[in-house]
PDB file of C-alpha atoms in Angstrom:
ATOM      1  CA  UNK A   1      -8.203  -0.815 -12.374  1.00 59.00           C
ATOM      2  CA  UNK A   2     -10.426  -3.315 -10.248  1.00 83.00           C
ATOM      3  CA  UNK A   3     -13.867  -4.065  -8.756  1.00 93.00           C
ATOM      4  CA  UNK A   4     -14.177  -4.470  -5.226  1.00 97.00           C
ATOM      5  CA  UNK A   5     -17.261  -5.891  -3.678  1.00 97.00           C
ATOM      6  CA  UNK A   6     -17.901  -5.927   0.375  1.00 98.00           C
ATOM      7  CA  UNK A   7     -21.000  -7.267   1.742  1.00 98.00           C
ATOM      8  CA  UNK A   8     -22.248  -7.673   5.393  1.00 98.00           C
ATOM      9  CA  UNK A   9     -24.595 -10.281   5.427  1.00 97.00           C
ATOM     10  CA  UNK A  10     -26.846 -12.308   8.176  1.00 95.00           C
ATOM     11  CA  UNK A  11     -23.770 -14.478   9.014  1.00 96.00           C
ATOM     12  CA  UNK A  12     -20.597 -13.022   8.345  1.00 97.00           C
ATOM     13  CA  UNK A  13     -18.455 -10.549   6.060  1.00 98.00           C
ATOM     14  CA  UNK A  14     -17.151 -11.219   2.898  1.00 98.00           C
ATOM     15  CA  UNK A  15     -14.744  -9.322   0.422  1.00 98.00           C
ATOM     16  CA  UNK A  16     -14.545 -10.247  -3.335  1.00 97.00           C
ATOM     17  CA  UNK A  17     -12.265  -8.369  -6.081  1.00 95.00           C
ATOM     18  CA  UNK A  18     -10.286  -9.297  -9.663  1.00 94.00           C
ATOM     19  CA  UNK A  19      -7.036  -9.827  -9.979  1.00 89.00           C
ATOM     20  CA  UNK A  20      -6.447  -7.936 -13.039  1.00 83.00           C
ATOM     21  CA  UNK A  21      -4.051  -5.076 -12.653  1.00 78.00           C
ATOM     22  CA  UNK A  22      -3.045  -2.073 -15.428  1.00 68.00           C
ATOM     23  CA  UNK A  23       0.227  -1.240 -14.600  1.00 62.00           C
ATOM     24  CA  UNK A  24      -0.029   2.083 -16.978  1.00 57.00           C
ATOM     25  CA  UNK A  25      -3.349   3.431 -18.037  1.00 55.00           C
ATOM     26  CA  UNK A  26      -2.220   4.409 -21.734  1.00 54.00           C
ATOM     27  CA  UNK A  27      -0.749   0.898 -22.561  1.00 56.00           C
ATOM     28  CA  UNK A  28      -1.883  -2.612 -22.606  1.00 64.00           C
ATOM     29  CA  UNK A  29       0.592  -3.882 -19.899  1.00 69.00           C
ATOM     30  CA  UNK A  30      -1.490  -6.322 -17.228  1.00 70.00           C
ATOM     31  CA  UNK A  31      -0.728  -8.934 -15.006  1.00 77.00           C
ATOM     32  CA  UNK A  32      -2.876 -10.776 -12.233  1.00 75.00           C
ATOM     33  CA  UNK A  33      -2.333  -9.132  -8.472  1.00 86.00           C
ATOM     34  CA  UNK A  34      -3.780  -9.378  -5.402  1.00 91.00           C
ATOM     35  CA  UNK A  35      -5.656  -6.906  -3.666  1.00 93.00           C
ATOM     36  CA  UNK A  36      -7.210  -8.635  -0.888  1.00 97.00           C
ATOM     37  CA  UNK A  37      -5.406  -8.917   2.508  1.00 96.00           C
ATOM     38  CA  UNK A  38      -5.686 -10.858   5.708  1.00 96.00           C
ATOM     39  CA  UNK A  39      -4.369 -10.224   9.223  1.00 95.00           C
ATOM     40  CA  UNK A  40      -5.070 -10.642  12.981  1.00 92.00           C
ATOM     41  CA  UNK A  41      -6.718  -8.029  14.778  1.00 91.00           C
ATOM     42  CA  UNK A  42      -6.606  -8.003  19.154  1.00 78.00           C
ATOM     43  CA  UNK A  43      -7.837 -11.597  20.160  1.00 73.00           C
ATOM     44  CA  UNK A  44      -6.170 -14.060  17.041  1.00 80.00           C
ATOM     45  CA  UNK A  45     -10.003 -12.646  15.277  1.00 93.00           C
ATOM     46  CA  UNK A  46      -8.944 -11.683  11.517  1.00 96.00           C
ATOM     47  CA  UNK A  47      -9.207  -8.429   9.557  1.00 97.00           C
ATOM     48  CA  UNK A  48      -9.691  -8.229   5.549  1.00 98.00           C
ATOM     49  CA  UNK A  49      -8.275  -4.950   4.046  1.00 98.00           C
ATOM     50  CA  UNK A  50      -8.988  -4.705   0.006  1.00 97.00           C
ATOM     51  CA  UNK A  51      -6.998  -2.080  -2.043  1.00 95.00           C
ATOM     52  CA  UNK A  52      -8.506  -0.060  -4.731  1.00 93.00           C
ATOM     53  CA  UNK A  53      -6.986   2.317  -6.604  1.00 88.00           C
ATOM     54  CA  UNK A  54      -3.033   3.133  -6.823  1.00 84.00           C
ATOM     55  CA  UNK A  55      -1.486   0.017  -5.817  1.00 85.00           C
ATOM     56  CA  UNK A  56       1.536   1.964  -4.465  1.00 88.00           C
ATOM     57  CA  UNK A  57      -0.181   4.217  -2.076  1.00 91.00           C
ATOM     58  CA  UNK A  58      -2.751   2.005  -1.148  1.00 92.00           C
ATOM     59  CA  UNK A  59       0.385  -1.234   0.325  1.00 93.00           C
ATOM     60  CA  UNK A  60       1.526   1.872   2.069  1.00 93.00           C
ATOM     61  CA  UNK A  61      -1.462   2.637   3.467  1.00 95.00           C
ATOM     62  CA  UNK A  62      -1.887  -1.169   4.233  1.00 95.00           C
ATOM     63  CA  UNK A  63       1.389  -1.060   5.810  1.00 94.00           C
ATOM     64  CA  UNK A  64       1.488   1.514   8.008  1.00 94.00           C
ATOM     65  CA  UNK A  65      -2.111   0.421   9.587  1.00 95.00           C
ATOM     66  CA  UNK A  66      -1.211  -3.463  10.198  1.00 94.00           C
ATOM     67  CA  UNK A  67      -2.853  -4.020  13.566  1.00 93.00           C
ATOM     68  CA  UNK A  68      -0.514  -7.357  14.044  1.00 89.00           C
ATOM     69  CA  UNK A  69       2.677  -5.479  14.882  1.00 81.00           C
ATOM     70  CA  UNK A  70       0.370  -2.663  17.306  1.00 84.00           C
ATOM     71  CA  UNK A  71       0.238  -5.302  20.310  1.00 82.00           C
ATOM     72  CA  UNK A  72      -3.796  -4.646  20.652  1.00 85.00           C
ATOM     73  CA  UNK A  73      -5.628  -5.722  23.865  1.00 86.00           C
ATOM     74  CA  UNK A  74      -7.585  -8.973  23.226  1.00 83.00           C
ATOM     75  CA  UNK A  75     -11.259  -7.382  23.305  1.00 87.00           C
ATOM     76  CA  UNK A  76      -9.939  -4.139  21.204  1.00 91.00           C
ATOM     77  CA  UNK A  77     -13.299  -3.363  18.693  1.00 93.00           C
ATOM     78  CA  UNK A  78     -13.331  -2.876  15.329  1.00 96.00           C
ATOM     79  CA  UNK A  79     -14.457   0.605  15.851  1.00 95.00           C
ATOM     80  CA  UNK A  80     -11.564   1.030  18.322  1.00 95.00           C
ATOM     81  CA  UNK A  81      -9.079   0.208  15.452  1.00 96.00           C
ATOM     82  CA  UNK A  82     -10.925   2.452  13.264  1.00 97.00           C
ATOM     83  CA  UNK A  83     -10.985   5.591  15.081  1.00 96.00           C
ATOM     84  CA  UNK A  84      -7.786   4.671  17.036  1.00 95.00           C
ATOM     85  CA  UNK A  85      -5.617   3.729  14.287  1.00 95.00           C
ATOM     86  CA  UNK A  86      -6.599   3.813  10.783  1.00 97.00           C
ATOM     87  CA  UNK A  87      -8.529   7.225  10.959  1.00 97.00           C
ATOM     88  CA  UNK A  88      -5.361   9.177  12.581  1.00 97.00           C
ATOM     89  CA  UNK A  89      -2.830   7.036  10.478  1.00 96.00           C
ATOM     90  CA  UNK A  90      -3.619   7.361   7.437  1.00 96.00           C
ATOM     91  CA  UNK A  91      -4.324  11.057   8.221  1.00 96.00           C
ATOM     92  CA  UNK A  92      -0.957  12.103   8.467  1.00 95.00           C
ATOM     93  CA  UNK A  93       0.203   9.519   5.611  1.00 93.00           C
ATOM     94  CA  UNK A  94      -2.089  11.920   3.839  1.00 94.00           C
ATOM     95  CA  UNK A  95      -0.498  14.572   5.134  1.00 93.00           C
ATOM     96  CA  UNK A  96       2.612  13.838   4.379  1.00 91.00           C
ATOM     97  CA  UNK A  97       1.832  12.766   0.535  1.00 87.00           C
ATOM     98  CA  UNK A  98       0.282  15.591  -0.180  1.00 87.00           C
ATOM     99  CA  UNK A  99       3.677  18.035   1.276  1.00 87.00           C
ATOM    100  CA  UNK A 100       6.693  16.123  -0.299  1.00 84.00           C
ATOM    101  CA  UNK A 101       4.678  15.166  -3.425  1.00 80.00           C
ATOM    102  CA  UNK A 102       2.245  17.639  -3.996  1.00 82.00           C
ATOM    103  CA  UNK A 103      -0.542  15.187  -4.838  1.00 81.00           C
ATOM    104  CA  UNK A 104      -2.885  13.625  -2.669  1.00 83.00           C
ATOM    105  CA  UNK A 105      -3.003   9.648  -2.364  1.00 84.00           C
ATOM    106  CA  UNK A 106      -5.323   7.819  -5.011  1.00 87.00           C
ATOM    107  CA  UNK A 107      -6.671   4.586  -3.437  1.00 92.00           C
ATOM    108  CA  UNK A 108      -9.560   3.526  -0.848  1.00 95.00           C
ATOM    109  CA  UNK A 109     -10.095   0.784   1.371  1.00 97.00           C
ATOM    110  CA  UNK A 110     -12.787  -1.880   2.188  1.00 98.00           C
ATOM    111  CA  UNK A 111     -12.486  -3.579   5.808  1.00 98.00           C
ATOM    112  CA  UNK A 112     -14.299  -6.236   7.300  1.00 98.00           C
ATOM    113  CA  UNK A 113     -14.178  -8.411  10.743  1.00 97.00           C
ATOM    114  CA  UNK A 114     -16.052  -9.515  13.187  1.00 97.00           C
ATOM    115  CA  UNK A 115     -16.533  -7.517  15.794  1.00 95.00           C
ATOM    116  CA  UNK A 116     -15.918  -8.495  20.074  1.00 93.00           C
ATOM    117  CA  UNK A 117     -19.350  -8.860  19.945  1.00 93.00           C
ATOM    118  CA  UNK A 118     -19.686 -11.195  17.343  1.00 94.00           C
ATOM    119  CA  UNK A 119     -21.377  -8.977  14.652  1.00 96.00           C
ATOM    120  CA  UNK A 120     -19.880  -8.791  10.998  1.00 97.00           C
ATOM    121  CA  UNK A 121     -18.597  -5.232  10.639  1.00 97.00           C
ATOM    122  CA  UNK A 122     -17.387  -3.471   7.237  1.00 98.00           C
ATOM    123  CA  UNK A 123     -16.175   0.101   6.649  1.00 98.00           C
ATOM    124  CA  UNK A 124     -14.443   1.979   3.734  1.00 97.00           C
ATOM    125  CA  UNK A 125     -11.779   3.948   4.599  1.00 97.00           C
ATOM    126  CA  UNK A 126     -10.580   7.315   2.420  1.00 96.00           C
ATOM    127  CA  UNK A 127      -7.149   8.401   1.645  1.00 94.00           C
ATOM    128  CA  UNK A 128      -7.665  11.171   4.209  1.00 95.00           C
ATOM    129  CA  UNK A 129      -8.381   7.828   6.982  1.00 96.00           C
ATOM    130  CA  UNK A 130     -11.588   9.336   7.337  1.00 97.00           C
ATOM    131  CA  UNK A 131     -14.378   6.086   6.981  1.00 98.00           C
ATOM    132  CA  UNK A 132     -18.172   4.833   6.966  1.00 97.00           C
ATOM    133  CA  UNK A 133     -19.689   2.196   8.553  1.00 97.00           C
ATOM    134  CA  UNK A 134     -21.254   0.174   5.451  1.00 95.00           C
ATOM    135  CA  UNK A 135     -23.332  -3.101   4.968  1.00 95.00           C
ATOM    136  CA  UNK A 136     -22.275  -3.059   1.222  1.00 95.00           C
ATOM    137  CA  UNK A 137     -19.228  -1.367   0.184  1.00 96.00           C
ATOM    138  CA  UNK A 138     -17.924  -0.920  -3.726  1.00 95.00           C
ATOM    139  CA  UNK A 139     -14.965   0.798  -5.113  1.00 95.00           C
ATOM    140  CA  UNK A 140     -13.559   0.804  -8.968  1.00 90.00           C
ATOM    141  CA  UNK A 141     -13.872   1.514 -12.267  1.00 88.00           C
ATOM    142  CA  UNK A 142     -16.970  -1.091 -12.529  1.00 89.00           C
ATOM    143  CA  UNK A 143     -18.445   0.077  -9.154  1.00 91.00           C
ATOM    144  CA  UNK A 144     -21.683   1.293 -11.083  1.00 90.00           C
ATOM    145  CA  UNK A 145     -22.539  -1.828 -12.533  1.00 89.00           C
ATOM    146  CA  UNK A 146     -21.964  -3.472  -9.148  1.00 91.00           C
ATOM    147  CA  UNK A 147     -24.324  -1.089  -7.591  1.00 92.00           C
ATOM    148  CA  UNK A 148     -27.297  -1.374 -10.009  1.00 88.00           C
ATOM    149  CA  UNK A 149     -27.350  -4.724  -9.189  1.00 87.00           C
ATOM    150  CA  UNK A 150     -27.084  -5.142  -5.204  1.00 91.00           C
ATOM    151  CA  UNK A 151     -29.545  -1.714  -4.519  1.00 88.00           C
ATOM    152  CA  UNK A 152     -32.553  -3.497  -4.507  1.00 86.00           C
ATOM    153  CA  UNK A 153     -30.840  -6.726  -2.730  1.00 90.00           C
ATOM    154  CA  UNK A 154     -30.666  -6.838   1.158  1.00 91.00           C
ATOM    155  CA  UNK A 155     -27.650  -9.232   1.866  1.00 93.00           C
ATOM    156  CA  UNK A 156     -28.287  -8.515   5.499  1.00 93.00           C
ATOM    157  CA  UNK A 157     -30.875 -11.268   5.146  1.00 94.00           C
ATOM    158  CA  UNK A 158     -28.399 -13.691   3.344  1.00 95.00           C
ATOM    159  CA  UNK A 159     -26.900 -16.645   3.880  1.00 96.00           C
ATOM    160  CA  UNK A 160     -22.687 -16.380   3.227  1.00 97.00           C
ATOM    161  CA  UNK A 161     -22.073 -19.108   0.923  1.00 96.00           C
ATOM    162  CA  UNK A 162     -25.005 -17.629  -0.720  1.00 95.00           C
ATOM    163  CA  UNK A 163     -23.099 -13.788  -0.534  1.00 96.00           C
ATOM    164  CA  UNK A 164     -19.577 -15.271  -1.733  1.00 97.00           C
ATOM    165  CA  UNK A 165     -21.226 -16.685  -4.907  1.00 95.00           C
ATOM    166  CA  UNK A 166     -23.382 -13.303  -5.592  1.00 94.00           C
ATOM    167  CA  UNK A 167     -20.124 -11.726  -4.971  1.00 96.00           C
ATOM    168  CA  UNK A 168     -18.167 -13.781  -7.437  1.00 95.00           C
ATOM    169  CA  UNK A 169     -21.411 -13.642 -10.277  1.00 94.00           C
ATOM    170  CA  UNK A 170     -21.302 -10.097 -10.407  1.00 93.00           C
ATOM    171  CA  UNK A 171     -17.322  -9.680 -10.667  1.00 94.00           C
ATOM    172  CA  UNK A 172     -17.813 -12.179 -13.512  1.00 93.00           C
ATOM    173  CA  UNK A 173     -20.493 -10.575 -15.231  1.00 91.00           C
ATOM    174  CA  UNK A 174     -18.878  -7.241 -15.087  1.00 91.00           C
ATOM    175  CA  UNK A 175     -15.559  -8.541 -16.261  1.00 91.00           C
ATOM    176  CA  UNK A 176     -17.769  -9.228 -19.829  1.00 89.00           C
ATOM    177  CA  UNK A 177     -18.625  -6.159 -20.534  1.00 87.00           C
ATOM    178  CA  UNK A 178     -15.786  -4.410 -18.696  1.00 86.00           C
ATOM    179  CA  UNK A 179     -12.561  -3.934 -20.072  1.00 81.00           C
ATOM    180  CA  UNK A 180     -10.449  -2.940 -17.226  1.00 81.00           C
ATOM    181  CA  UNK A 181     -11.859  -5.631 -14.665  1.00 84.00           C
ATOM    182  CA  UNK A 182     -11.374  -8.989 -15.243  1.00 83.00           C
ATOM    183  CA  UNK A 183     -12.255 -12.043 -12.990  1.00 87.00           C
ATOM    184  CA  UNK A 184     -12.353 -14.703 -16.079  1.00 88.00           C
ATOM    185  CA  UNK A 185      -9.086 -14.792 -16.901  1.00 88.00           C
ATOM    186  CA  UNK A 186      -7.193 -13.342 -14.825  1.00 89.00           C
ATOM    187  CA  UNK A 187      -8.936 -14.590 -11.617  1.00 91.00           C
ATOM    188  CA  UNK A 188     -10.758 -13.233  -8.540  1.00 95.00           C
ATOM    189  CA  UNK A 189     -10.525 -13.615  -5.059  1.00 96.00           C
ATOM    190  CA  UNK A 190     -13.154 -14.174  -2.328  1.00 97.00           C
ATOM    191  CA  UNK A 191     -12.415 -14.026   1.162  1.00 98.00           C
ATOM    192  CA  UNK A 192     -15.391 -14.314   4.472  1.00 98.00           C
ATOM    193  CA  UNK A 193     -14.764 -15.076   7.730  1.00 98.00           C
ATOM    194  CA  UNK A 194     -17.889 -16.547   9.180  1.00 98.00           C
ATOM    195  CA  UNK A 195     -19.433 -15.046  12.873  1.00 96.00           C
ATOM    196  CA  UNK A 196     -19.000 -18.489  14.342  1.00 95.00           C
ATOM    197  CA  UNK A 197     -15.271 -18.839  13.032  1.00 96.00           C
ATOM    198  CA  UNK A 198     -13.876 -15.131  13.698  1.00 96.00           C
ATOM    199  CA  UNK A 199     -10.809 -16.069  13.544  1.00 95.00           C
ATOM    200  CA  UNK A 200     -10.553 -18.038  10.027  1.00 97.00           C
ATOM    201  CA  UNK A 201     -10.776 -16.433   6.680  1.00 98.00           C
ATOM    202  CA  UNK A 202     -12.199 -18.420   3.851  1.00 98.00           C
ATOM    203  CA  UNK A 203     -10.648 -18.131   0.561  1.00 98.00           C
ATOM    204  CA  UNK A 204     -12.016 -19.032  -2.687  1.00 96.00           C
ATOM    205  CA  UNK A 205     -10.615 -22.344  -4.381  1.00 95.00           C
ATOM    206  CA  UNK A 206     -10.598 -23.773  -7.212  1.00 94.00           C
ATOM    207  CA  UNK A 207     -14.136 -25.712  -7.015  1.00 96.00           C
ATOM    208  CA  UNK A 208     -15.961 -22.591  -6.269  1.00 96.00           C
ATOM    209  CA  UNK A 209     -14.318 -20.569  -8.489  1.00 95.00           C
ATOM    210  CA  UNK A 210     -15.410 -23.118 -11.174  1.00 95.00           C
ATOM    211  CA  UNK A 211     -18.756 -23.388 -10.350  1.00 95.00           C
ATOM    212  CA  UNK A 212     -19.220 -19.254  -9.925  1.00 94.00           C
ATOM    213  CA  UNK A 213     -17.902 -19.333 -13.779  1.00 92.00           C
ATOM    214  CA  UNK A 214     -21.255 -22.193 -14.509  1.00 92.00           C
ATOM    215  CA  UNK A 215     -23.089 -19.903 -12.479  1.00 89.00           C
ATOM    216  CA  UNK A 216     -21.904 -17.116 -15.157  1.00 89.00           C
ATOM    217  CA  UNK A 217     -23.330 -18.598 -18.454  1.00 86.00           C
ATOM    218  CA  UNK A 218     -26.622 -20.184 -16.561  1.00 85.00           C
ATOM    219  CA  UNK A 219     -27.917 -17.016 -14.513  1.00 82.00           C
ATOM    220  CA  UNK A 220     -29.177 -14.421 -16.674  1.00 76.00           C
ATOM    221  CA  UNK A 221     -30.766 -11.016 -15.637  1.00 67.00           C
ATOM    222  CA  UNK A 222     -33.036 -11.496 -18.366  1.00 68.00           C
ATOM    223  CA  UNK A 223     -35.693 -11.724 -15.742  1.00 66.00           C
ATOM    224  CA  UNK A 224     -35.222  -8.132 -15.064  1.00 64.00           C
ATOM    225  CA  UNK A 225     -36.615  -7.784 -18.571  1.00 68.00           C
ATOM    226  CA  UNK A 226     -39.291 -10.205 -17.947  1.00 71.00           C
ATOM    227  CA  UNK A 227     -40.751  -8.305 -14.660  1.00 70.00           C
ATOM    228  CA  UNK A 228     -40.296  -4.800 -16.856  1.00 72.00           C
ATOM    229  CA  UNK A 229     -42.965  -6.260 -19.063  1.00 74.00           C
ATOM    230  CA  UNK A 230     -44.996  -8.203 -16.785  1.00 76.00           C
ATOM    231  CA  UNK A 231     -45.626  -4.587 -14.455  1.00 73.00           C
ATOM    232  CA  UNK A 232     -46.146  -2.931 -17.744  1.00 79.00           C
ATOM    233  CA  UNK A 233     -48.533  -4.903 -18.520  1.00 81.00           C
ATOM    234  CA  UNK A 234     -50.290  -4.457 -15.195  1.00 77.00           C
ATOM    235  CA  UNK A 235     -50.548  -0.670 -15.685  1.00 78.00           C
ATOM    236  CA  UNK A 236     -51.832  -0.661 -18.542  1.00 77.00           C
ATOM    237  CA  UNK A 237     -54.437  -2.823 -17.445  1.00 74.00           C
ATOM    238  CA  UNK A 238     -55.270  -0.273 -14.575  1.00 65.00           C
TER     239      UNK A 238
END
């Protein structure tokens, strides 16, 4: 089970999840995996690919859509790879699942890059390879909670250390009140890569991590609560 969080903002891309995985849904077994990946798309720029659902299926999926061993041309576009590789790709992986197993594949996918022309792109990809061009992408169990909070929030006009930290908040909040996501104590993961750096990925260390889990006990949506009453108040005043 997981929460995966992608956000296009005015910057840059960035990807955050949890670590925690369920290896069997009707026991208690757990242990801390990663489900954020990095690689090199065309020109040395970088691609982030996040799994959610069946970690099996979805490193397959991963596997078989690696742009680093597909020789790409230098200026080859994010929406090249997309339609050119991922969407046909994982169509017949599909395909082929679905014949010799009789069950369809149980995961999604959340990519981000920047694009040949220097924009931050993000898409989430189906087990079918079909996809959609997102700002804000979320997948998982907790992808609800997620959502309630970034609706009304237009990262577009964000800065990215700003997004990574929103990014790690909510994973952290969720992963309170969650019991199949957990970014406490079994650790999250960030990744951006920045419009003016293409070609690097920032991870999240140590130091950030620490200060997202300040940022935890400090930031409280109480205010929510506080503007509730506060426009109340104002209509029934009208």
């Amino acid at each position: 089970m997981t929460l995966i969080i992608g956000l296009v903002c005015k910057n840059g891309v960035a990807i955050g999840a949890d670590r925690l995985e369920i290896l069997f849904r009707a026991t208690s077994l757990k242990r801390p995996t990663r489900k954020i990946y990095e690689f090199n798309l065309g020109d040395e720029r970088k691609l982030l690919v996040a799994i959610a659902g069946t970690r099996q299926d979805g490193e397959r999926a991963v596997i078989r859509i690696n742009p680093e061993g597909l020789r790409l041309p230098k200026d080859y576009s994010f929406n090249e790879y997309l339609g050119d590789v991922v969407e046909p790709t994982l169509s017949r992986f599909y395909s082929s699942l679905k014949e010799k197993r009789g069950r369809e594949p149980n995961y999604s996918l959340i990519l981000g890059a920047i694009d040949v022309d220097g924009d931050p792109k993000l898409a989430i990809v189906y087990p079918d390879g079909s996809y959609d061009l997102e700002t804000r992408s979320v997948l998982g169990v907790a992808a609800p909670l997620a959502e309630m909070v970034l609706r009304d929030i237009r990262t577009e006009d964000l800065d990215l250390k700003i997004v990574r930290y929103l990014i790690g908040l909510i994973i952290a909040k969720v992963s309170l009140v969650h019991q199949e996501v957990d970014g406490l104590m079994y650790g999250m993961d960030i990744a951006s890569i920045a419009e003016d750096r293409p070609g690097e990925v920032q991870w999240l260390g140590e130091e950030e991590f620490n200060r997202i889990i300040k940022l935890t006990g400090e930031v409280s949506f109480n205010i929510i609560a506080e503007m509730i009453k506060k426009k109340i108040t104002e209509i029934e005043e009208k």
